[in-house]
Coordinates of C-alpha atoms in Angstrom, one line a residue:
Chain A
M1 CA 24.8 13.2 2.4
T2 CA 23.2 9.6 1.6
L3 CA 22.1 9.5 5.4
Q4 CA 19.9 13.1 4.6
I5 CA 18.4 11.6 1.5
F6 CA 17.4 8.1 3.8
L7 CA 16.1 10.1 6.1
N8 CA 14.0 12.3 3.7
D9 CA 13.0 9.4 1.5
Y10 CA 12.1 6.8 4.2
G11 CA 12.9 8.3 7.6
L12 CA 10.4 11.0 7.9
P13 CA 7.1 9.2 5.6
G14 CA 7.9 6.1 8.1
A15 CA 7.5 8.4 11.1
L16 CA 4.4 9.9 9.7
I17 CA 3.0 6.1 9.6
V18 CA 4.1 5.1 13.3
L19 CA 2.3 8.2 14.2
Q20 CA -0.7 7.4 12.2
I21 CA -0.9 4.0 13.5
L22 CA -0.5 5.0 16.9
A23 CA -3.5 7.3 15.9
F24 CA -4.9 4.3 15.7
V25 CA -4.4 1.9 17.9
V26 CA -4.2 3.6 21.3
P27 CA -7.3 5.0 21.3
L28 CA -8.8 1.4 19.7
L29 CA -7.6 -0.1 22.8
I30 CA -8.8 2.4 25.1
G31 CA -12.3 1.7 23.0
V32 CA -11.4 -2.3 23.7
A33 CA -11.2 -1.5 27.4
Y34 CA -14.5 0.6 27.8
L35 CA -16.4 -2.0 25.3
V36 CA -15.5 -4.9 27.6
Y37 CA -17.0 -2.2 30.8
A38 CA -20.0 -1.0 28.5
E39 CA -20.5 -4.8 28.3
R40 CA -20.2 -5.9 31.9
K41 CA -22.6 -2.6 32.6
V42 CA -25.3 -2.9 29.8
M43 CA -25.7 -6.7 30.8
G44 CA -25.8 -5.5 34.6
A45 CA -28.9 -3.2 33.5
M46 CA -30.9 -5.5 31.6
Q47 CA -30.3 -8.4 34.1
L48 CA -31.1 -5.7 37.4
R49 CA -27.5 -5.9 38.5
Q50 CA -24.9 -3.2 39.3
G51 CA -22.1 -4.6 36.9
P52 CA -18.7 -3.8 38.3
M53 CA -18.7 -0.7 40.7
T54 CA -15.5 -0.7 42.8
V55 CA -12.2 0.0 41.3
G56 CA -12.3 3.6 40.1
A57 CA -15.8 5.9 40.0
F58 CA -18.4 3.7 38.6
G59 CA -16.0 0.8 38.0
L60 CA -14.3 2.9 35.0
L61 CA -11.3 1.2 35.5
Q62 CA -12.0 -2.5 36.6
T63 CA -11.0 -3.5 32.5
F64 CA -7.5 -1.9 33.4
A65 CA -7.4 -3.9 36.9
D66 CA -8.3 -6.6 35.2
A67 CA -5.6 -6.1 32.6
I68 CA -2.7 -5.8 35.4
K69 CA -3.9 -8.6 36.7
L70 CA -3.6 -11.0 34.0
F71 CA -0.4 -9.3 32.8
S72 CA 1.6 -10.1 36.0
K73 CA 0.0 -14.0 36.2
E74 CA 2.3 -16.8 34.9
I75 CA 1.6 -18.1 31.4
I76 CA 1.1 -22.0 31.7
I77 CA 1.9 -24.0 29.2
P78 CA 0.6 -27.5 29.0
S79 CA 3.5 -29.8 28.7
A80 CA 1.7 -31.8 25.8
A81 CA 1.1 -28.4 23.8
H82 CA 2.7 -27.7 20.5
R83 CA 4.7 -24.9 22.2
V84 CA 5.7 -22.5 19.1
V85 CA 2.4 -22.7 17.8
F86 CA 0.8 -22.5 21.7
I87 CA 2.4 -19.5 21.8
L88 CA 1.5 -18.2 17.7
A89 CA -1.8 -18.7 17.7
P90 CA -2.4 -15.7 20.2
V91 CA -0.3 -13.3 19.0
L92 CA -1.6 -13.8 15.2
T93 CA -4.9 -13.3 16.6
M94 CA -4.1 -9.9 18.2
L95 CA -1.7 -9.0 15.1
L96 CA -4.9 -9.9 12.5
S97 CA -7.3 -7.5 14.5
M98 CA -5.3 -4.9 14.5
I99 CA -3.7 -4.8 11.0
A100 CA -7.0 -4.7 9.6
W101 CA -7.9 -0.8 10.6
S102 CA -5.2 0.3 8.4
V103 CA -7.7 0.3 5.7
I104 CA -10.7 1.9 7.8
P105 CA -11.6 5.2 7.3
V106 CA -13.5 6.8 10.3
N107 CA -13.6 10.5 8.4
E108 CA -13.2 11.8 5.0
G109 CA -9.2 11.0 4.3
W110 CA -8.7 9.7 7.9
V111 CA -7.3 6.2 6.9
I112 CA -3.2 5.2 7.1
A113 CA -3.8 3.5 3.6
D114 CA -6.9 4.4 1.2
I115 CA -6.1 1.2 -1.3
N116 CA -7.4 0.3 -4.2
V117 CA -9.3 -3.0 -2.6
G118 CA -9.9 -2.1 0.6
I119 CA -12.8 -4.2 1.1
L120 CA -10.8 -7.1 -0.2
Y121 CA -8.8 -6.3 2.2
L122 CA -10.6 -6.7 5.2
F123 CA -12.4 -9.5 4.2
A124 CA -9.1 -11.4 3.5
I125 CA -8.2 -10.1 7.1
S126 CA -11.1 -11.4 8.8
S127 CA -11.1 -14.8 7.2
M128 CA -8.2 -14.9 8.6
G129 CA -9.1 -14.9 12.3
V130 CA -10.0 -18.5 12.0
Y131 CA -6.2 -19.7 12.3
G132 CA -5.8 -18.1 15.5
V133 CA -8.7 -20.5 16.7
L134 CA -7.9 -23.3 15.0
M135 CA -4.2 -23.0 15.9
A136 CA -4.9 -22.8 19.7
G137 CA -7.7 -25.6 19.6
W138 CA -5.1 -27.9 17.8
A139 CA -2.0 -26.7 19.6
S140 CA -3.5 -27.3 23.1
N141 CA -3.6 -30.9 22.8
S142 CA -6.5 -31.0 24.4
K143 CA -9.9 -32.5 23.1
Y144 CA -12.4 -29.7 24.6
A145 CA -9.4 -27.1 23.0
F146 CA -9.9 -29.3 19.9
L147 CA -13.4 -29.6 19.5
G148 CA -13.4 -26.1 19.9
G149 CA -11.2 -25.0 17.4
M150 CA -13.1 -27.6 14.9
R151 CA -16.4 -26.0 15.5
S152 CA -15.3 -22.8 15.2
A153 CA -13.6 -23.1 12.0
A154 CA -16.7 -25.1 10.1
Q155 CA -18.9 -21.7 11.9
M156 CA -16.4 -19.1 10.6
V157 CA -16.0 -20.9 7.0
S158 CA -20.1 -21.2 6.8
Y159 CA -20.2 -17.5 7.8
E160 CA -18.2 -16.2 5.5
V161 CA -19.6 -17.3 2.5
S162 CA -22.8 -15.2 3.2
M163 CA -20.7 -12.1 4.2
G164 CA -19.1 -12.1 1.1
L165 CA -22.2 -12.6 -0.9
V166 CA -23.5 -9.2 1.2
I167 CA -20.4 -7.3 0.2
V168 CA -21.2 -8.3 -3.3
C169 CA -25.0 -6.9 -3.2
V170 CA -23.4 -3.4 -1.6
L171 CA -20.7 -3.3 -4.4
L172 CA -23.2 -4.0 -7.1
C173 CA -24.8 0.0 -6.0
V174 CA -20.5 1.3 -5.5
G175 CA -18.9 0.1 -8.3
S176 CA -15.8 0.1 -6.2
L177 CA -13.8 -1.6 -3.7
N178 CA -12.4 1.1 -1.9
L179 CA -13.6 1.8 1.4
T180 CA -14.1 5.7 1.1
E181 CA -15.9 5.6 -2.5
I182 CA -18.3 3.0 -0.3
V183 CA -18.8 5.4 2.1
T184 CA -19.2 8.3 -0.4
A185 CA -21.0 7.1 -3.4
P186 CA -24.7 8.4 -3.6
R187 CA -27.2 5.7 -3.0
P188 CA -31.0 6.0 -3.8
W189 CA -33.3 5.6 -1.4
W190 CA -34.6 2.5 -2.6
V191 CA -31.2 1.0 -2.7
Q192 CA -30.8 1.6 0.7
V193 CA -34.3 0.0 1.6
M194 CA -33.3 -3.1 -0.8
L195 CA -29.5 -3.3 1.0
L196 CA -31.8 -3.5 4.6
P197 CA -32.2 -7.2 4.4
M198 CA -28.6 -7.8 3.4
F199 CA -27.9 -5.8 6.9
V200 CA -29.4 -8.0 9.0
V201 CA -27.4 -10.9 7.3
F202 CA -24.3 -9.2 7.7
V203 CA -24.9 -8.1 11.4
V204 CA -26.0 -12.3 11.9
S205 CA -23.1 -13.3 10.4
I206 CA -20.6 -10.7 12.1
L207 CA -21.9 -12.7 15.1
A208 CA -20.9 -16.1 14.0
E209 CA -18.1 -14.6 12.7
C210 CA -16.8 -13.2 16.1
N211 CA -17.9 -16.1 17.8
R212 CA -20.0 -14.0 20.0
A213 CA -23.5 -15.3 21.5
P214 CA -26.1 -16.6 20.2
F215 CA -23.2 -18.5 18.0
D216 CA -20.5 -18.8 20.9
L217 CA -20.2 -22.5 20.3
P218 CA -16.0 -22.5 20.2
E219 CA -16.1 -21.4 23.9
G220 CA -19.5 -23.1 24.6
E221 CA -19.0 -23.3 28.6
S222 CA -21.4 -25.7 29.1
E223 CA -20.2 -28.1 27.1
L224 CA -16.3 -27.6 26.0
S225 CA -16.0 -25.5 29.3
G226 CA -14.3 -22.9 27.4
G227 CA -13.5 -24.4 23.8
F228 CA -10.1 -23.3 22.5
L229 CA -9.3 -21.5 25.7
V230 CA -9.4 -24.0 28.0
E231 CA -5.6 -24.0 28.2
Y232 CA -4.5 -20.4 27.8
S233 CA -3.8 -18.4 30.9
A234 CA -2.6 -15.1 31.9
A235 CA -1.1 -12.8 29.0
A236 CA -1.9 -15.3 26.2
F237 CA -5.7 -15.5 27.2
M238 CA -5.5 -11.6 27.7
L239 CA -4.5 -11.6 23.9
F240 CA -7.4 -13.4 22.8
F241 CA -9.4 -12.0 25.0
L242 CA -8.3 -8.2 23.2
A243 CA -8.7 -9.7 19.7
E244 CA -12.1 -10.6 20.3
Y245 CA -13.5 -7.6 21.3
A246 CA -10.9 -5.4 18.4
N247 CA -12.8 -8.0 16.2
M248 CA -15.9 -6.9 17.2
I249 CA -15.0 -3.1 16.9
L250 CA -13.6 -3.8 13.7
M251 CA -16.9 -5.7 12.1
S252 CA -18.9 -3.2 13.3
A253 CA -16.9 -0.7 11.4
M254 CA -17.4 -3.0 8.6
A255 CA -20.9 -2.5 8.8
T256 CA -20.9 0.7 9.2
I257 CA -19.0 1.8 6.3
L258 CA -21.1 -1.2 3.9
F259 CA -24.6 0.0 5.3
L260 CA -24.7 2.9 7.8
G261 CA -22.7 5.4 5.5
G262 CA -19.5 5.6 7.6
W263 CA -18.5 9.1 8.8
L264 CA -21.4 11.0 7.0
P265 CA -24.4 11.9 9.1
P266 CA -27.4 9.6 9.7
F267 CA -30.2 9.8 7.0
G268 CA -28.7 12.4 4.9
I269 CA -29.4 15.3 7.2
E270 CA -27.6 18.3 6.2
A271 CA -27.9 20.0 9.2
L272 CA -26.2 17.3 11.1
D273 CA -23.0 18.8 9.7
F274 CA -21.3 20.4 11.9
V275 CA -20.7 17.5 13.6
P276 CA -17.3 16.3 12.8
G277 CA -17.6 13.1 11.1
V278 CA -15.3 11.0 13.1
I279 CA -18.1 11.6 16.0
W280 CA -21.0 9.7 13.8
F281 CA -18.6 7.0 13.0
V282 CA -17.9 6.3 16.6
L283 CA -21.7 6.6 17.4
K284 CA -22.5 4.3 14.4
V285 CA -20.1 1.6 15.8
S286 CA -21.2 2.0 19.4
F287 CA -24.8 1.3 18.5
I288 CA -23.8 -1.9 16.1
L289 CA -21.6 -3.0 19.1
F290 CA -24.7 -2.2 21.4
V291 CA -26.6 -4.9 19.4
Y292 CA -24.0 -7.1 19.7
I293 CA -24.5 -7.1 23.9
W294 CA -28.3 -6.8 23.7
V295 CA -27.8 -9.9 21.5
R296 CA -25.8 -11.3 24.1
A297 CA -28.4 -11.0 27.1
T298 CA -31.1 -11.5 25.1
L299 CA -30.8 -14.7 23.3
P300 CA -30.1 -18.5 24.1
R301 CA -27.3 -20.3 22.3
Y302 CA -28.1 -22.3 19.1
R303 CA -27.4 -25.7 18.6
Y304 CA -24.7 -26.8 16.2
D305 CA -27.0 -28.0 13.5
Q306 CA -29.3 -25.1 14.0
L307 CA -26.4 -22.7 13.4
M308 CA -24.9 -24.7 10.1
R309 CA -28.4 -24.5 8.9
L310 CA -29.3 -21.3 9.7
G311 CA -26.0 -20.5 7.3
W312 CA -26.1 -23.0 4.7
K313 CA -29.8 -23.4 4.3
I314 CA -30.8 -20.0 4.9
F315 CA -28.5 -17.1 4.5
L316 CA -26.3 -18.7 1.5
P317 CA -29.7 -19.3 -0.6
F318 CA -31.0 -16.0 0.5
T319 CA -27.8 -13.8 -0.1
L320 CA -27.5 -15.8 -3.4
I321 CA -30.9 -15.0 -4.8
W322 CA -30.7 -11.4 -3.3
V323 CA -27.9 -10.9 -5.1
L324 CA -29.1 -12.1 -8.5
V325 CA -32.5 -9.3 -7.5
M326 CA -30.6 -6.5 -6.6
A327 CA -28.0 -6.9 -10.1
G328 CA -31.5 -7.2 -11.9
T329 CA -33.1 -4.1 -10.4
L330 CA -30.0 -2.1 -10.6
M331 CA -29.9 -3.6 -14.4
A332 CA -33.2 -2.4 -14.8
T333 CA -33.5 0.7 -13.7
N334 CA -30.5 1.6 -15.7
S335 CA -28.7 2.9 -12.5
L336 CA -25.6 0.5 -12.1
P337 CA -22.3 2.4 -11.4
V338 CA -20.7 3.9 -14.7
V339 CA -16.6 3.2 -14.6
Q340 CA -15.2 5.2 -16.6
Chain B
M1 CA 14.9 0.5 -2.8
I2 CA 12.4 -0.8 -0.1
A3 CA 10.3 -2.1 -2.7
S4 CA 13.1 -4.8 -4.2
L5 CA 13.9 -5.2 -0.5
A6 CA 10.5 -6.5 0.0
F7 CA 10.4 -8.6 -3.2
Y8 CA 13.5 -10.0 -1.9
L9 CA 12.0 -10.4 1.8
F10 CA 8.7 -11.8 -0.1
S11 CA 11.0 -14.3 -2.4
F12 CA 12.9 -15.8 0.1
V13 CA 10.4 -16.5 2.7
L14 CA 8.0 -17.8 0.0
I15 CA 10.9 -20.6 -0.8
M16 CA 11.8 -21.3 2.7
S17 CA 8.1 -22.1 3.5
A18 CA 7.7 -24.2 0.4
L19 CA 10.8 -26.4 1.5
F20 CA 9.2 -26.3 5.0
V21 CA 6.0 -27.3 3.6
I22 CA 7.6 -30.6 1.8
S23 CA 10.2 -31.1 4.5
A24 CA 8.0 -30.8 8.3
K25 CA 7.7 -33.9 10.1
N26 CA 4.4 -32.8 11.8
P27 CA 1.7 -32.5 8.8
V28 CA 0.0 -29.3 10.4
H29 CA 2.9 -27.7 10.6
S30 CA 3.5 -28.1 6.4
V31 CA -0.3 -26.7 6.3
L32 CA 1.0 -23.7 8.1
F33 CA 4.4 -23.2 6.1
L34 CA 1.9 -23.6 3.0
I35 CA -0.6 -20.7 4.7
L36 CA 2.7 -18.5 5.1
A37 CA 4.2 -19.4 1.4
F38 CA 0.6 -18.3 -0.1
F39 CA 0.9 -15.0 2.1
N40 CA 3.8 -14.3 0.5
A41 CA 2.8 -15.1 -3.1
A42 CA -0.1 -12.8 -2.2
G43 CA 3.2 -10.1 -1.3
L44 CA 4.7 -10.9 -4.9
F45 CA 1.3 -9.7 -6.6
V46 CA 1.1 -6.7 -4.9
L47 CA 4.6 -5.8 -5.7
L48 CA 3.4 -6.5 -9.2
G49 CA 0.6 -4.0 -9.2
A50 CA -2.0 -6.9 -9.1
E51 CA -3.2 -6.0 -6.0
F52 CA -7.1 -8.0 -6.9
V53 CA -5.5 -11.0 -7.8
A54 CA -3.5 -10.8 -4.6
F55 CA -6.1 -10.7 -2.0
I56 CA -8.4 -13.2 -4.1
L57 CA -5.4 -15.5 -3.4
A58 CA -5.5 -14.5 0.1
I59 CA -9.1 -14.7 0.6
V60 CA -9.5 -17.9 -1.4
Y61 CA -6.6 -19.9 -0.7
V62 CA -6.3 -18.8 3.2
G63 CA -9.1 -18.1 3.7
A64 CA -11.0 -20.9 2.2
V65 CA -9.2 -23.7 1.0
A66 CA -6.1 -23.8 3.8
V67 CA -9.0 -23.9 6.5
L68 CA -10.4 -27.4 4.8
F69 CA -7.2 -28.5 4.2
L70 CA -6.0 -27.7 7.9
F71 CA -9.1 -28.7 9.4
V72 CA -8.9 -32.5 7.5
V73 CA -5.1 -32.7 8.4
M74 CA -6.2 -31.9 11.8
M75 CA -9.2 -34.7 11.9
L76 CA -6.8 -37.4 10.1
D77 CA -5.4 -39.9 12.8
V78 CA -2.8 -41.5 10.6
S79 CA 1.0 -41.4 11.7
F80 CA 2.7 -40.0 9.2
A81 CA 5.9 -41.3 10.2
D82 CA 4.7 -44.8 8.6
L83 CA 3.5 -43.4 5.8
R84 CA 6.6 -41.2 5.1
R85 CA 9.0 -44.7 5.2
E86 CA 6.7 -46.4 2.8
S87 CA 6.8 -43.4 0.5
M88 CA 10.8 -43.7 0.6
Q89 CA 11.2 -46.7 -1.2
Y90 CA 9.6 -44.5 -4.4
I91 CA 12.4 -41.8 -3.8
P92 CA 14.8 -43.5 -6.5
L93 CA 11.7 -43.3 -9.5
G94 CA 10.8 -39.9 -8.6
L95 CA 14.0 -38.8 -8.9
V96 CA 14.5 -40.3 -12.1
I97 CA 11.1 -37.9 -13.1
G98 CA 12.8 -34.8 -11.7
G99 CA 15.9 -35.4 -13.5
I100 CA 14.2 -35.9 -16.6
L101 CA 12.1 -32.6 -16.1
L102 CA 14.9 -30.5 -14.7
V103 CA 17.1 -31.3 -18.1
E104 CA 14.8 -30.6 -20.0
M105 CA 13.8 -27.0 -18.2
A106 CA 17.6 -26.7 -19.2
F107 CA 17.6 -27.4 -22.4
M108 CA 14.9 -24.5 -22.7
M109 CA 16.8 -22.4 -20.9
F110 CA 19.5 -22.6 -22.9
A111 CA 18.6 -23.4 -26.3
W112 CA 15.5 -20.9 -26.4
S113 CA 15.5 -16.8 -26.6
P114 CA 12.8 -15.0 -26.8
S115 CA 11.9 -13.7 -30.0
M116 CA 12.1 -10.0 -30.9
M117 CA 8.3 -9.2 -31.0
A118 CA 8.2 -10.6 -27.9
G119 CA 9.4 -7.0 -25.9
G120 CA 6.4 -5.2 -27.3
N121 CA 3.6 -7.8 -26.0
I122 CA 4.5 -7.6 -22.2
A123 CA 1.7 -5.8 -20.7
A124 CA 1.8 -3.5 -17.9
A125 CA 0.3 -5.3 -14.7
A126 CA -2.4 -2.9 -14.3
P127 CA -3.1 -0.5 -17.4
K128 CA -2.8 3.3 -16.5
D129 CA -6.1 4.9 -16.5
L130 CA -8.0 1.9 -14.5
S131 CA -8.2 0.2 -11.8
N132 CA -7.0 -3.3 -11.7
T133 CA -9.9 -4.7 -10.9
H134 CA -12.1 -3.1 -13.4
A135 CA -9.7 -4.2 -15.7
L136 CA -10.0 -7.5 -15.0
G137 CA -13.4 -7.5 -15.0
Q138 CA -13.8 -6.3 -18.1
I139 CA -11.8 -8.8 -20.0
L140 CA -13.2 -11.3 -17.9
Y141 CA -16.8 -10.5 -18.9
T142 CA -16.4 -9.6 -22.4
Q143 CA -13.8 -11.2 -24.8
Y144 CA -13.5 -14.3 -21.8
V145 CA -16.9 -14.4 -20.9
L146 CA -17.5 -18.2 -22.3
P147 CA -14.0 -20.3 -20.7
F148 CA -15.0 -18.2 -17.9
Q149 CA -18.6 -19.2 -17.7
V150 CA -17.5 -22.9 -18.5
S151 CA -15.1 -23.5 -15.8
G152 CA -17.8 -22.2 -13.4
L153 CA -20.0 -24.8 -14.9
I154 CA -17.4 -27.3 -14.3
L155 CA -16.7 -26.4 -10.8
L156 CA -20.6 -26.9 -10.3
V157 CA -20.6 -30.3 -12.0
A158 CA -17.8 -31.5 -9.4
M159 CA -19.5 -29.4 -6.3
I160 CA -22.7 -31.6 -7.2
G161 CA -20.2 -34.5 -7.6
A162 CA -18.9 -34.2 -4.0
I163 CA -22.3 -33.7 -2.7
V164 CA -23.5 -37.0 -4.6
L165 CA -20.7 -38.8 -3.4
T166 CA -20.9 -38.1 0.0
L167 CA -24.4 -38.1 0.9
R168 CA -25.7 -40.7 2.7
V169 CA -29.9 -41.1 3.7
R170 CA -30.0 -43.0 6.6
P171 CA -33.8 -43.7 7.2
G172 CA -35.1 -44.3 10.4
T173 CA -33.0 -41.1 11.8
L174 CA -34.6 -38.5 13.8
R175 CA -34.1 -35.2 12.2
Q176 CA -35.7 -31.6 13.5
K177 CA -38.0 -30.2 11.1
I178 CA -38.1 -26.7 11.4
S179 CA -41.2 -26.3 9.3
D180 CA -43.4 -28.4 11.0
Q181 CA -42.4 -26.7 14.4
V182 CA -43.6 -23.4 13.2
H183 CA -46.5 -24.7 11.4
V184 CA -47.6 -26.4 14.7
R185 CA -51.2 -25.5 15.9
R186 CA -52.5 -25.2 19.0
E187 CA -55.7 -27.3 18.4
D188 CA -53.0 -29.8 17.6
V189 CA -51.2 -30.0 20.5
V190 CA -53.2 -28.4 23.6
E191 CA -56.7 -29.9 24.5
V192 CA -58.2 -28.1 27.7
R193 CA -60.8 -30.7 29.6
K194 CA -62.8 -30.1 32.5
V195 CA -61.8 -32.2 35.0
Q196 CA -64.5 -33.0 38.1
S197 CA -62.2 -33.1 41.6
G198 CA -61.9 -36.7 42.6
Q199 CA -62.7 -37.7 38.9
G200 CA -59.3 -38.0 37.1
V201 CA -59.0 -38.1 33.5
E202 CA -59.9 -41.1 31.6

């Protein structure tokens, strides 16, 4: 009898949650596989190459072949490494890039946990990404890895500050920390225009946050021969790799929710309402991901002091002033969101 | 039931990781356990219904403060075993102070009882009709606006102090001046000369 009650109270909801999680994680992992494929194809096209061609039609199965190869290899742990932290680092990185998806709404109501402070949760999780890199760099007990980890820590902390202020700007016009409400809150056109510079800052910051080109200094193969990843092999490397791409998708989803209107049709065109919201969401995320790849194929890597200068001397003052401008304008036009 | 299970889980891990913070041999492990402790404290806040405080704790302490901790501890090249041996001589003094505090706390525990009115004053972690964040904002920017701003100013002073203390002006070092680079004009750097063949440039 008690078992019956237990099953009704916890068993069924638990099974439902597991199904929901699978419904998010499986498409996400497939998305990661095809993001890697897309990156190679798009960069190939930009550099007049073919990209992957041989495995499957048009090379569509290339990523899976790579994954199977990496899985079947031996994990080499350096003898001087701190074993537990060394293994924990990729696991943690992967975990963080997955659990953030629990609050992302991909359509009206399509979200695992619709919590009040969703954006804070996302920000907290994304700011924890630095630990994976830092732990990997330290536990490898190698100079290259260590320098890569240190650089990454400094870089991520620097860009998080301006990211936080950008988020504050959006929250000022929305008046809620809930991600669904951030998407659905009405925004007049002039607010959108005022948020445009913040969108640019955000996109640049997420490039830095994900350690992507032109801010891929933690890996910096030209000077650090792979940075924090240098001692990692096989499945451990693959976890980092997966997590990096999952984080790219996550950050793009965050930008979509904050600035591009999530699952709503673009520019509020009602004629496009017949397309399911999740398709708009995927399209918008793919657009930002394309920008990621485009930037990587176009721009050379920043020098370290230039990266720090951009973060602290340009983005931080600019976003700080913009928060004031934004708040002042909203206040003056009496359009601050009202809380009952 | 799940809530109380979660409470015991968070509390247990919190206390254990706090113990490991002070007992771990390797300082980097200490900081990692400290991060775990912060995390579990945030979990306890969530259980209380104070989700804003929980996530701010995670963002500020885990996301920023502990990163800098870890950064510094990893960079430091200090033999912590030696430091530990030196600090051993202060253990008797520490034990005396700790003992006195413990006795005081014990006195408090047994001699003190809450007043009858206290029960009525217990506030809910979150007001019923208002989200946690709004409630906190409303009280912080109205009733407590002065202390809030003053603490902000104190932090600002501390920040400026840290910058002043670490600022080194080194004359004679070459620096990249971006604005100079941007403002370079063609006339300043490019000169077109007609050179007759076999003559060369003077």
